[in-house]
Amino acid sequence: MSAGSEILETTSTAAEIEALDGYGTNAQPELAGMIKLMDLSPKYIPETGKHRRSKRLVIVGDVHGMKDSLVELLEKVKFNEKHDHLVLAGDMISKGPDSRGVVDLAIHLGATCVRGNHEDRIILAHANMEAEHRDVGVPGPSEPTDKQQDMLEEESFNHGDYKDRKLAKQLGEKRIKWLKKCPVILRVGKLGDMGEVLVVHAGLAPGIKLQQQDPVLVMSMRTIKHGVPTSKRKGNVWTKAWNKFQKSLPKKERSTVIYGHDSKRGLQLKKYSMGIDTGCRKGGKLTAVVIEGGHLDHKHKLYHVKCKDER
Amino acid sequence: MADRELGYRERKHALSNLIQTYLATMDDIGVETWLMHGTLLGWWWNRKILPWDSDSDVQMSEPSMQYLASYYNMSMFHYKTPRIPEGRDYFLEINPHYINREQTDRMNVIDARWVDTTSGLFIDITTARYNWTHPAGKGMLSCKDGHEYRDTYIFPLRSTFFEGTPAKIPFAYKEVLEAEYGQKSLTLTEYEAHRFDQEGLEWIPIPPKIKEPQVSMQEENQENSDRPQA
């Protein structure tokens, strides 16, 4: 095709033309070993109406290996395995004292997870360790992780992911396998006034289809600059553009995002976004959004427990 | 090697073959390499070489370069593929100065080259070395061409595809691209006399403008009519 061969008689305003140079026009990154979008099984969706069965969704962000706090929080919400479903909004592991324990508990409870930037790192580090590395006579990614990094060992395979590989090893095959199944975007479904409820670790770019979202940014964004999401803290928080965009849509097309990742900003409740990373590992709180069905519509409520500072 | 300058399409094919054979060879001999610079930007847009790019850029770690230099320097690799039915020879050449780690070695910023012996086109391979004395502390990688990266931006590498071949890219590819080319490079759909066609996901050369300038914009707008308005 040669450009300019078809001349189309349309009128366009300056604003429309300006919108062309937008984020999301590129091909989406094709990244191996990653589930981008998954629908939550409808059996977990809280029911509404007079004859509703009691079912709740319990969504918890950024546990970061703080297993005791997670247990305490589940006790506080009186989590019942029979009726309730746990959703972990990413960064369940790393940094804190018991990543294994958190994953084991999640598996035990049949929880649904979302891939956060920390899961992403650990899964990639694990994949690189697993990958066939021929004996090339130089240290490879499977060399002991306790090896000290010093100036004399320039040959060392110190890839800046020593810690990641150590944790990948600690977690072991079974838990890594479970983590790999966590999608980047979890579509919960339509829940009344909240519209379509989505769970991601960091955020979503407004105006871009779920399939078209850059998964790495979904796991890492904090702000949006010139329409492009970035992980930088300084700038306009992405939820500002997100909420503005939702309000511009017809009511039945709106979506609410539940996310974590930004403990510095803490609890962030807006009409169409709920940020629930309240910095548990830094001695803050661990937060759960509990969604349940009411007589007419869904209701949501927040629960917190205080955490021990594990820095 | 080459006896004339290649045409647009011919060059595009030669460059594509070049990176495909390079990535396949490195994978075969077990050397980890990743896309950088303009090649990574091409990956961002459509997982292909930018048509205005005259070469491809890849990186590897210092141990990998040492390994290549020790065992594969001056090696010839013969490739016969559906795209290259007549067969073609590629040559791996390591700069003898690769052992010089200093950025002040300005005459030898490229550590190795993967050369298409038929067309003379080549891929520059640079080494990302740990800089043990960097003021920013541990974990800084630098290249002789002056680029510097924090290692956690590069590693763990991500597996993807480039020009239809399995390839690796830095962990924080967006930050790496932004740092080098600025944020606009990720959104600007008109660049270097090419326009990004969002339907076909291809960079199309813009013919010299004869008609009034609005024409191409209107057409682009039409193609975009299904995009939600922010």
XYZ file of C-alpha atoms in Angstrom:
541
model
C 0.000 0.000 0.000
C 1.297 3.428 -0.774
C 0.366 6.211 1.571
C -1.760 8.961 0.186
C -3.260 6.816 -2.555
C -6.688 7.023 -1.021
C -7.807 10.518 -0.329
C -10.745 10.528 1.994
C -13.136 13.403 2.143
C -13.480 13.941 5.838
C -13.301 16.950 8.019
C -11.306 16.680 11.175
C -10.820 19.109 13.986
C -7.457 20.044 15.334
C -8.210 18.171 18.542
C -8.845 14.948 16.687
C -5.625 15.258 14.790
C -3.757 15.922 17.976
C -5.208 12.788 19.521
C -3.628 10.707 16.775
C -0.186 10.972 18.260
C -1.345 8.948 21.154
C -0.088 6.196 23.308
C -1.333 2.744 22.371
C -0.946 3.004 18.606
C 2.044 0.701 18.495
C 1.844 -3.058 18.213
C 1.427 -4.519 21.652
C 4.493 -6.203 23.048
C 4.389 -9.893 22.459
C 5.914 -11.209 25.638
C 6.387 -14.898 26.158
C 5.088 -16.732 29.217
C 2.521 -14.210 30.351
C -1.267 -14.362 30.617
C -2.515 -10.915 29.802
C -6.243 -11.055 30.463
C -8.394 -13.532 32.342
C -12.045 -13.567 33.345
C -12.883 -14.462 36.917
C -15.048 -17.547 37.067
C -18.690 -16.376 37.354
C -19.218 -18.761 40.252
C -17.348 -16.330 42.501
C -19.395 -13.258 41.570
C -21.482 -12.024 44.513
C -25.209 -12.324 43.857
C -27.820 -9.641 44.405
C -31.568 -9.857 45.020
C -33.854 -11.206 47.644
C -32.809 -14.845 47.281
C -29.098 -14.225 46.920
C -26.652 -16.723 48.325
C -24.045 -15.060 50.466
C -20.876 -14.819 48.444
C -18.137 -12.292 48.867
C -15.068 -11.219 46.951
C -12.162 -10.268 49.168
C -9.532 -8.293 47.272
C -6.175 -7.672 48.961
C -3.205 -5.726 47.548
C 0.560 -5.873 48.014
C 0.968 -8.517 50.718
C 4.751 -8.691 50.046
C 5.360 -11.847 52.031
C 3.534 -10.545 55.150
C 1.772 -13.813 55.787
C 0.823 -13.130 59.413
C -0.876 -9.882 58.441
C -2.793 -11.630 55.664
C -3.986 -14.314 58.093
C -5.036 -11.633 60.552
C -6.888 -9.688 57.874
C -8.763 -12.782 56.696
C -9.782 -13.451 60.305
C -10.995 -9.897 60.623
C -13.239 -10.162 57.547
C -14.372 -13.598 58.835
C -13.251 -15.178 55.595
C -15.194 -18.321 54.876
C -13.710 -20.596 52.235
C -17.123 -21.940 51.311
C -18.679 -18.609 50.368
C -15.814 -16.201 49.909
C -13.216 -15.844 47.228
C -9.823 -14.237 47.766
C -8.221 -12.141 45.022
C -4.626 -10.979 45.468
C -3.841 -7.855 43.457
C -0.156 -8.601 42.795
C 3.118 -8.189 44.710
C 2.151 -10.986 47.055
C 5.810 -11.931 47.239
C 9.268 -10.323 47.677
C 10.608 -7.947 50.305
C 8.700 -9.360 53.292
C 9.539 -12.340 55.523
C 7.398 -15.182 54.170
C 6.715 -15.196 50.424
C 6.424 -18.987 50.418
C 3.835 -18.884 53.168
C 1.727 -16.299 51.342
C 1.690 -18.334 48.129
C 0.932 -21.546 50.043
C -1.993 -19.899 51.801
C -3.291 -18.493 48.501
C -3.080 -21.932 46.880
C -4.763 -23.514 49.902
C -7.641 -21.030 49.755
C -8.015 -21.423 45.978
C -7.351 -17.716 45.544
C -7.146 -15.884 42.229
C -4.082 -13.737 41.699
C -2.904 -10.914 39.523
C 0.669 -10.569 38.283
C 2.539 -7.686 39.875
C 5.937 -6.265 38.997
C 7.557 -8.443 41.650
C 5.948 -11.663 40.423
C 7.004 -10.604 36.921
C 10.643 -10.268 37.983
C 10.725 -13.553 39.836
C 9.029 -15.465 37.002
C 11.465 -14.002 34.445
C 14.477 -14.671 36.647
C 13.243 -18.230 37.066
C 12.730 -18.632 33.301
C 16.275 -17.412 32.648
C 17.604 -19.897 35.212
C 15.630 -22.678 33.603
C 16.634 -21.776 30.063
C 19.242 -23.994 28.600
C 22.561 -22.403 29.301
C 25.317 -24.381 27.726
C 28.564 -24.779 29.554
C 30.313 -21.765 28.133
C 33.134 -21.784 30.630
C 31.845 -18.680 32.368
C 29.533 -18.447 35.354
C 25.933 -18.958 34.361
C 22.646 -17.945 35.896
C 22.506 -21.094 38.010
C 25.640 -20.324 39.937
C 25.133 -20.076 43.708
C 23.164 -17.009 44.637
C 25.056 -16.522 47.866
C 28.205 -15.673 45.967
C 29.544 -12.312 47.064
C 29.648 -9.561 44.516
C 32.988 -7.846 44.593
C 35.358 -6.046 42.315
C 37.557 -9.065 41.759
C 34.789 -11.182 40.377
C 34.098 -9.390 37.172
C 33.311 -12.658 35.487
C 30.525 -13.351 37.891
C 27.065 -13.574 36.417
C 25.894 -10.781 38.672
C 23.002 -9.668 36.603
C 21.375 -7.407 39.107
C 18.809 -10.099 39.689
C 20.666 -12.098 42.322
C 17.946 -11.463 44.859
C 15.272 -12.392 42.335
C 16.953 -15.676 41.501
C 17.414 -16.440 45.168
C 13.706 -15.945 45.820
C 12.790 -17.930 42.696
C 14.837 -20.805 44.107
C 13.255 -20.458 47.542
C 9.763 -20.532 46.088
C 10.408 -23.662 44.059
C 8.674 -25.105 41.022
C 5.190 -25.584 42.440
C 4.724 -22.036 43.650
C 6.328 -20.497 40.564
C 3.996 -22.564 38.412
C 1.034 -21.161 40.319
C 2.351 -17.588 40.039
C 2.778 -17.974 36.276
C -0.966 -18.457 35.954
C -1.719 -15.057 37.471
C -2.988 -12.804 34.678
C -1.874 -9.207 34.262
C -5.515 -8.093 34.091
C -8.323 -9.872 35.919
C -11.790 -9.059 34.635
C -14.190 -9.683 37.507
C -17.312 -8.725 35.572
C -20.141 -6.226 35.896
C -21.028 -5.392 39.467
C -23.861 -2.879 39.405
C -22.874 0.697 40.055
C -19.151 -0.098 39.861
C -19.611 -1.138 36.249
C -17.135 -3.679 34.997
C -14.736 -4.418 37.831
C -11.106 -5.009 36.919
C -8.205 -5.960 39.139
C -4.655 -5.089 38.092
C -1.480 -4.530 40.047
C -0.654 -0.945 39.076
C -3.072 0.651 36.644
C -4.689 0.907 33.240
C -4.341 3.483 30.494
C -7.729 5.106 29.842
C -9.267 4.773 26.398
C -7.261 1.726 25.417
C -8.854 -1.698 25.086
C -7.811 -4.271 27.676
C -6.180 -6.428 25.004
C -4.237 -3.399 23.813
C -2.795 -2.437 27.186
C 0.970 -2.757 27.571
C 1.232 -5.481 30.247
C 4.470 -4.158 31.693
C 2.913 -0.749 32.261
C -0.210 -2.333 33.750
C 2.137 -3.832 36.347
C 4.174 -0.705 36.972
C 2.420 2.590 36.148
C 1.909 5.354 38.692
C 1.464 8.497 36.671
C 0.525 9.545 33.151
C 2.521 12.125 31.249
C 1.405 13.346 27.809
C -0.954 10.400 27.630
C 1.782 7.824 28.261
C 1.710 5.869 31.539
C 4.970 5.787 33.462
C 6.242 4.258 36.662
C 7.505 7.642 37.845
C 5.974 8.905 41.063
C 6.046 12.557 40.157
C 3.309 13.797 37.925
C -0.393 13.284 37.440
C -1.597 10.083 39.032
C -3.041 7.783 36.338
C -6.399 7.502 38.138
C -7.121 11.162 37.409
C -7.249 10.542 33.653
C -8.917 7.178 34.216
C -11.809 8.613 36.255
C -12.250 11.522 33.880
C -12.443 9.100 30.981
C -14.954 6.797 32.734
C -17.239 9.736 33.440
C -17.204 10.605 29.736
C -18.566 7.169 28.854
C -22.200 6.056 28.948
C -22.921 4.601 32.399
C -23.159 1.007 31.273
C -19.732 1.133 29.658
C -17.827 2.325 32.709
C -15.233 0.290 34.608
C -13.813 0.379 38.102
C -10.200 -0.659 38.667
C -8.969 -2.088 41.939
C -5.182 -1.860 42.185
C -2.168 -1.671 44.505
C 1.481 -0.762 43.794
C 1.508 2.786 45.153
C 2.045 2.605 48.905
C 3.475 6.126 48.953
C 0.084 7.503 47.950
C -1.664 5.010 50.226
C -5.399 4.447 50.192
C -6.837 6.083 47.063
C -10.580 5.896 46.725
C -12.197 7.465 43.703
C -15.456 6.759 41.932
C -13.927 4.411 39.356
C -10.635 3.407 40.977
C -9.609 2.007 44.332
C -5.933 1.996 45.296
C -5.447 -0.363 48.218
C -1.686 -0.599 48.776
C -1.418 0.788 52.281
C 2.225 -0.143 52.838
C 1.886 -3.213 55.056
C 5.548 -4.197 54.918
C 6.643 -0.716 55.922
C 4.609 -0.902 59.105
C 1.467 0.483 57.501
C -1.728 -1.458 57.038
C -2.944 -4.348 54.957
C -6.223 -3.497 53.249
C -9.033 -5.629 51.858
C -11.932 -4.490 49.695
C -14.844 -6.790 50.402
C -17.547 -6.818 47.741
C -20.861 -8.447 48.512
C -24.315 -8.521 47.009
C -27.116 -6.493 48.528
C -30.811 -6.527 47.948
C -30.541 -4.253 44.917
C -26.902 -3.676 44.149
C -23.389 -4.653 45.166
C -21.821 -3.039 48.180
C -18.186 -2.731 49.040
C -16.501 -2.214 52.343
C -12.906 -1.766 53.454
C -11.115 -3.652 56.205
C -7.619 -3.025 57.545
C -5.160 -4.593 59.918
C -2.017 -2.928 61.234
C 1.280 -4.493 60.177
C 4.660 -4.856 61.796
C 7.445 -2.850 60.169
C 9.551 -5.458 58.343
C 12.057 -3.162 56.679
C 31.874 -7.486 -0.519
C 29.172 -5.124 -1.730
C 29.511 -3.568 -5.144
C 26.601 -1.108 -4.992
C 24.137 0.560 -2.655
C 21.026 -1.507 -1.965
C 17.502 -0.358 -2.784
C 14.919 0.344 -0.072
C 13.215 -3.046 -0.201
C 16.378 -4.985 -0.833
C 18.047 -3.367 2.159
C 15.026 -4.023 4.341
C 15.204 -7.730 3.512
C 18.935 -7.900 4.003
C 18.658 -6.208 7.417
C 15.853 -8.534 8.421
C 17.866 -11.601 7.386
C 20.846 -10.189 9.199
C 19.129 -9.883 12.589
C 17.312 -13.196 12.165
C 20.528 -15.064 11.483
C 22.324 -13.234 14.289
C 19.655 -14.049 16.866
C 19.471 -17.663 15.706
C 23.260 -18.060 15.833
C 23.571 -16.608 19.331
C 20.771 -18.844 20.502
C 22.488 -21.852 18.909
C 25.804 -21.227 20.598
C 24.137 -20.314 23.892
C 25.019 -16.635 24.081
C 22.503 -14.302 25.654
C 21.990 -11.097 23.706
C 19.356 -8.410 23.749
C 17.981 -5.667 21.507
C 18.936 -2.046 22.168
C 18.742 1.479 20.763
C 16.944 1.877 17.417
C 16.335 -1.847 17.207
C 14.496 -1.816 20.529
C 12.468 1.178 19.337
C 11.553 -0.812 16.220
C 10.458 -3.652 18.492
C 8.248 -1.246 20.465
C 6.392 -0.145 17.352
C 5.869 -3.351 15.444
C 8.539 -5.843 16.439
C 10.421 -5.024 13.250
C 13.434 -3.035 12.154
C 12.659 0.654 11.659
C 12.799 1.120 7.890
C 14.989 4.216 8.195
C 17.500 2.455 10.424
C 20.641 1.551 8.531
C 21.860 -0.982 11.066
C 20.738 -3.018 14.057
C 21.950 -2.679 17.609
C 22.334 -5.512 20.067
C 24.118 -5.940 23.355
C 25.578 -8.698 25.433
C 27.278 -9.060 28.782
C 31.035 -8.983 29.206
C 31.386 -12.732 29.900
C 29.394 -13.460 26.743
C 31.685 -11.236 24.677
C 34.739 -12.940 26.185
C 33.279 -16.278 25.233
C 32.566 -15.145 21.664
C 36.070 -13.726 21.337
C 37.624 -16.914 22.667
C 35.759 -19.414 20.546
C 34.009 -17.791 17.605
C 36.058 -14.840 16.441
C 36.491 -14.724 12.661
C 33.947 -17.475 12.214
C 31.876 -17.838 9.091
C 28.274 -19.057 9.373
C 26.411 -20.240 6.315
C 22.632 -19.803 6.244
C 20.166 -21.254 3.776
C 16.575 -20.377 4.659
C 13.283 -19.938 2.765
C 14.096 -16.233 2.641
C 17.677 -16.926 1.504
C 17.279 -19.900 -0.862
C 20.615 -19.241 -2.533
C 22.396 -19.374 0.827
C 24.474 -16.633 2.357
C 27.599 -16.321 4.500
C 27.706 -14.321 7.715
C 30.881 -13.421 9.489
C 31.489 -12.778 13.178
C 34.281 -10.350 13.864
C 35.437 -9.290 17.316
C 37.245 -6.000 17.725
C 40.661 -6.867 19.210
C 40.120 -3.896 21.550
C 37.152 -5.552 23.199
C 39.316 -6.168 26.287
C 39.721 -2.434 26.745
C 36.857 -1.562 29.061
C 37.258 2.190 28.980
C 34.771 4.594 27.480
C 37.754 6.729 26.496
C 38.560 4.149 23.809
C 36.568 6.174 21.304
C 37.980 4.559 18.193
C 36.678 1.177 19.242
C 33.218 1.666 20.707
C 31.795 -1.322 18.875
C 33.088 -4.582 20.280
C 31.938 -6.973 17.599
C 30.135 -7.155 14.295
C 27.884 -9.649 12.551
C 28.497 -9.074 8.871
C 26.483 -10.082 5.821
C 29.318 -10.862 3.426
C 27.082 -10.440 0.365
C 25.684 -6.971 1.062
C 28.306 -5.691 3.477
C 25.581 -4.746 5.967
C 26.371 -5.478 9.594
C 25.025 -5.531 13.117
C 26.943 -3.731 15.837
C 27.363 -5.734 18.996
C 28.292 -3.754 22.081
C 29.223 -5.047 25.507
C 27.427 -3.930 28.643
C 30.065 -3.940 31.357
C 29.747 -3.416 35.062
C 31.239 -0.109 36.063
C 32.800 -0.790 39.442
C 33.619 2.825 40.152
C 30.391 4.503 39.076
C 29.345 7.405 41.341
C 25.780 6.013 41.371
C 27.106 2.973 43.221
C 26.799 -0.695 42.481
C 24.832 -2.161 39.633
C 25.668 0.326 36.886
C 26.346 -1.056 33.435
C 28.108 1.012 30.842
C 28.987 0.648 27.204
C 31.900 2.117 25.331
C 29.470 4.186 23.288
C 28.705 6.175 26.435
C 25.346 4.657 27.336
C 24.773 3.709 30.948
C 22.072 1.603 32.515
C 21.130 0.342 35.933
C 21.336 -3.456 35.777
C 17.821 -3.936 37.149
C 16.521 -2.078 34.068
C 18.145 -4.682 31.835
C 17.841 -7.896 33.881
C 15.990 -10.207 34.074
C 15.613 -10.127 30.301
C 12.198 -10.596 28.704
C 11.574 -13.124 25.953
C 9.764 -11.833 22.905
C 9.925 -11.896 19.098
C 11.696 -9.629 16.663
C 11.430 -9.950 12.887
C 9.651 -13.233 13.562
C 12.566 -14.674 15.535
C 12.751 -15.291 19.310
C 14.622 -12.399 20.884
C 15.306 -10.824 24.274
C 14.720 -7.295 25.458
C 15.528 -5.375 28.668
C 13.213 -5.819 31.650
C 12.268 -2.135 31.764
C 12.185 -1.600 27.981
C 9.976 1.462 28.169
C 12.218 3.305 30.620
C 15.284 2.398 28.560
C 13.659 3.755 25.401
C 12.416 6.894 27.113
C 15.822 7.617 28.559
C 17.451 7.370 25.152
C 14.863 8.793 22.773
C 12.461 10.742 24.950
C 8.843 10.027 25.582
C 7.712 11.370 22.207
C 9.471 8.535 20.438
C 6.873 6.148 21.847
C 3.882 8.037 20.505
C 4.962 10.000 17.467
C 3.442 8.311 14.418
C 5.244 10.429 11.853
C 8.983 10.148 11.830
C 11.879 10.222 9.390
C 9.537 10.605 6.398
C 7.529 7.579 7.459
C 4.077 7.303 8.928
C 2.964 4.502 11.219
C -0.056 2.725 9.785
C -2.008 1.493 12.786
C -4.074 -0.994 10.826
C -1.224 -2.799 9.146
C 1.221 -1.978 11.970
C 3.839 -0.887 9.472
C 5.932 2.207 8.910
C 5.002 3.470 5.456
C 7.189 5.939 3.578
C 5.467 9.275 3.066
C 5.662 10.284 -0.581
C 6.869 13.812 -1.225
C 3.987 16.184 -0.607
C 2.444 17.510 -3.782
C -1.091 18.160 -2.542
C -2.016 20.419 0.358
C -0.666 19.148 3.680
C -4.034 18.255 5.261
C -4.540 15.283 2.972
C -2.351 12.829 4.799
C -3.723 13.885 8.166
C -7.298 13.362 7.070
C -6.518 9.941 5.836
C -4.814 9.069 9.061
C -7.767 10.339 10.989
C -10.084 8.117 9.014
C -8.015 5.090 9.911
C -8.311 6.065 13.520
C -12.009 6.582 13.628
C -12.568 3.475 15.753
C -10.265 4.672 18.490
C -12.045 5.877 21.571
C -11.724 9.577 22.096
C -10.018 10.476 25.319
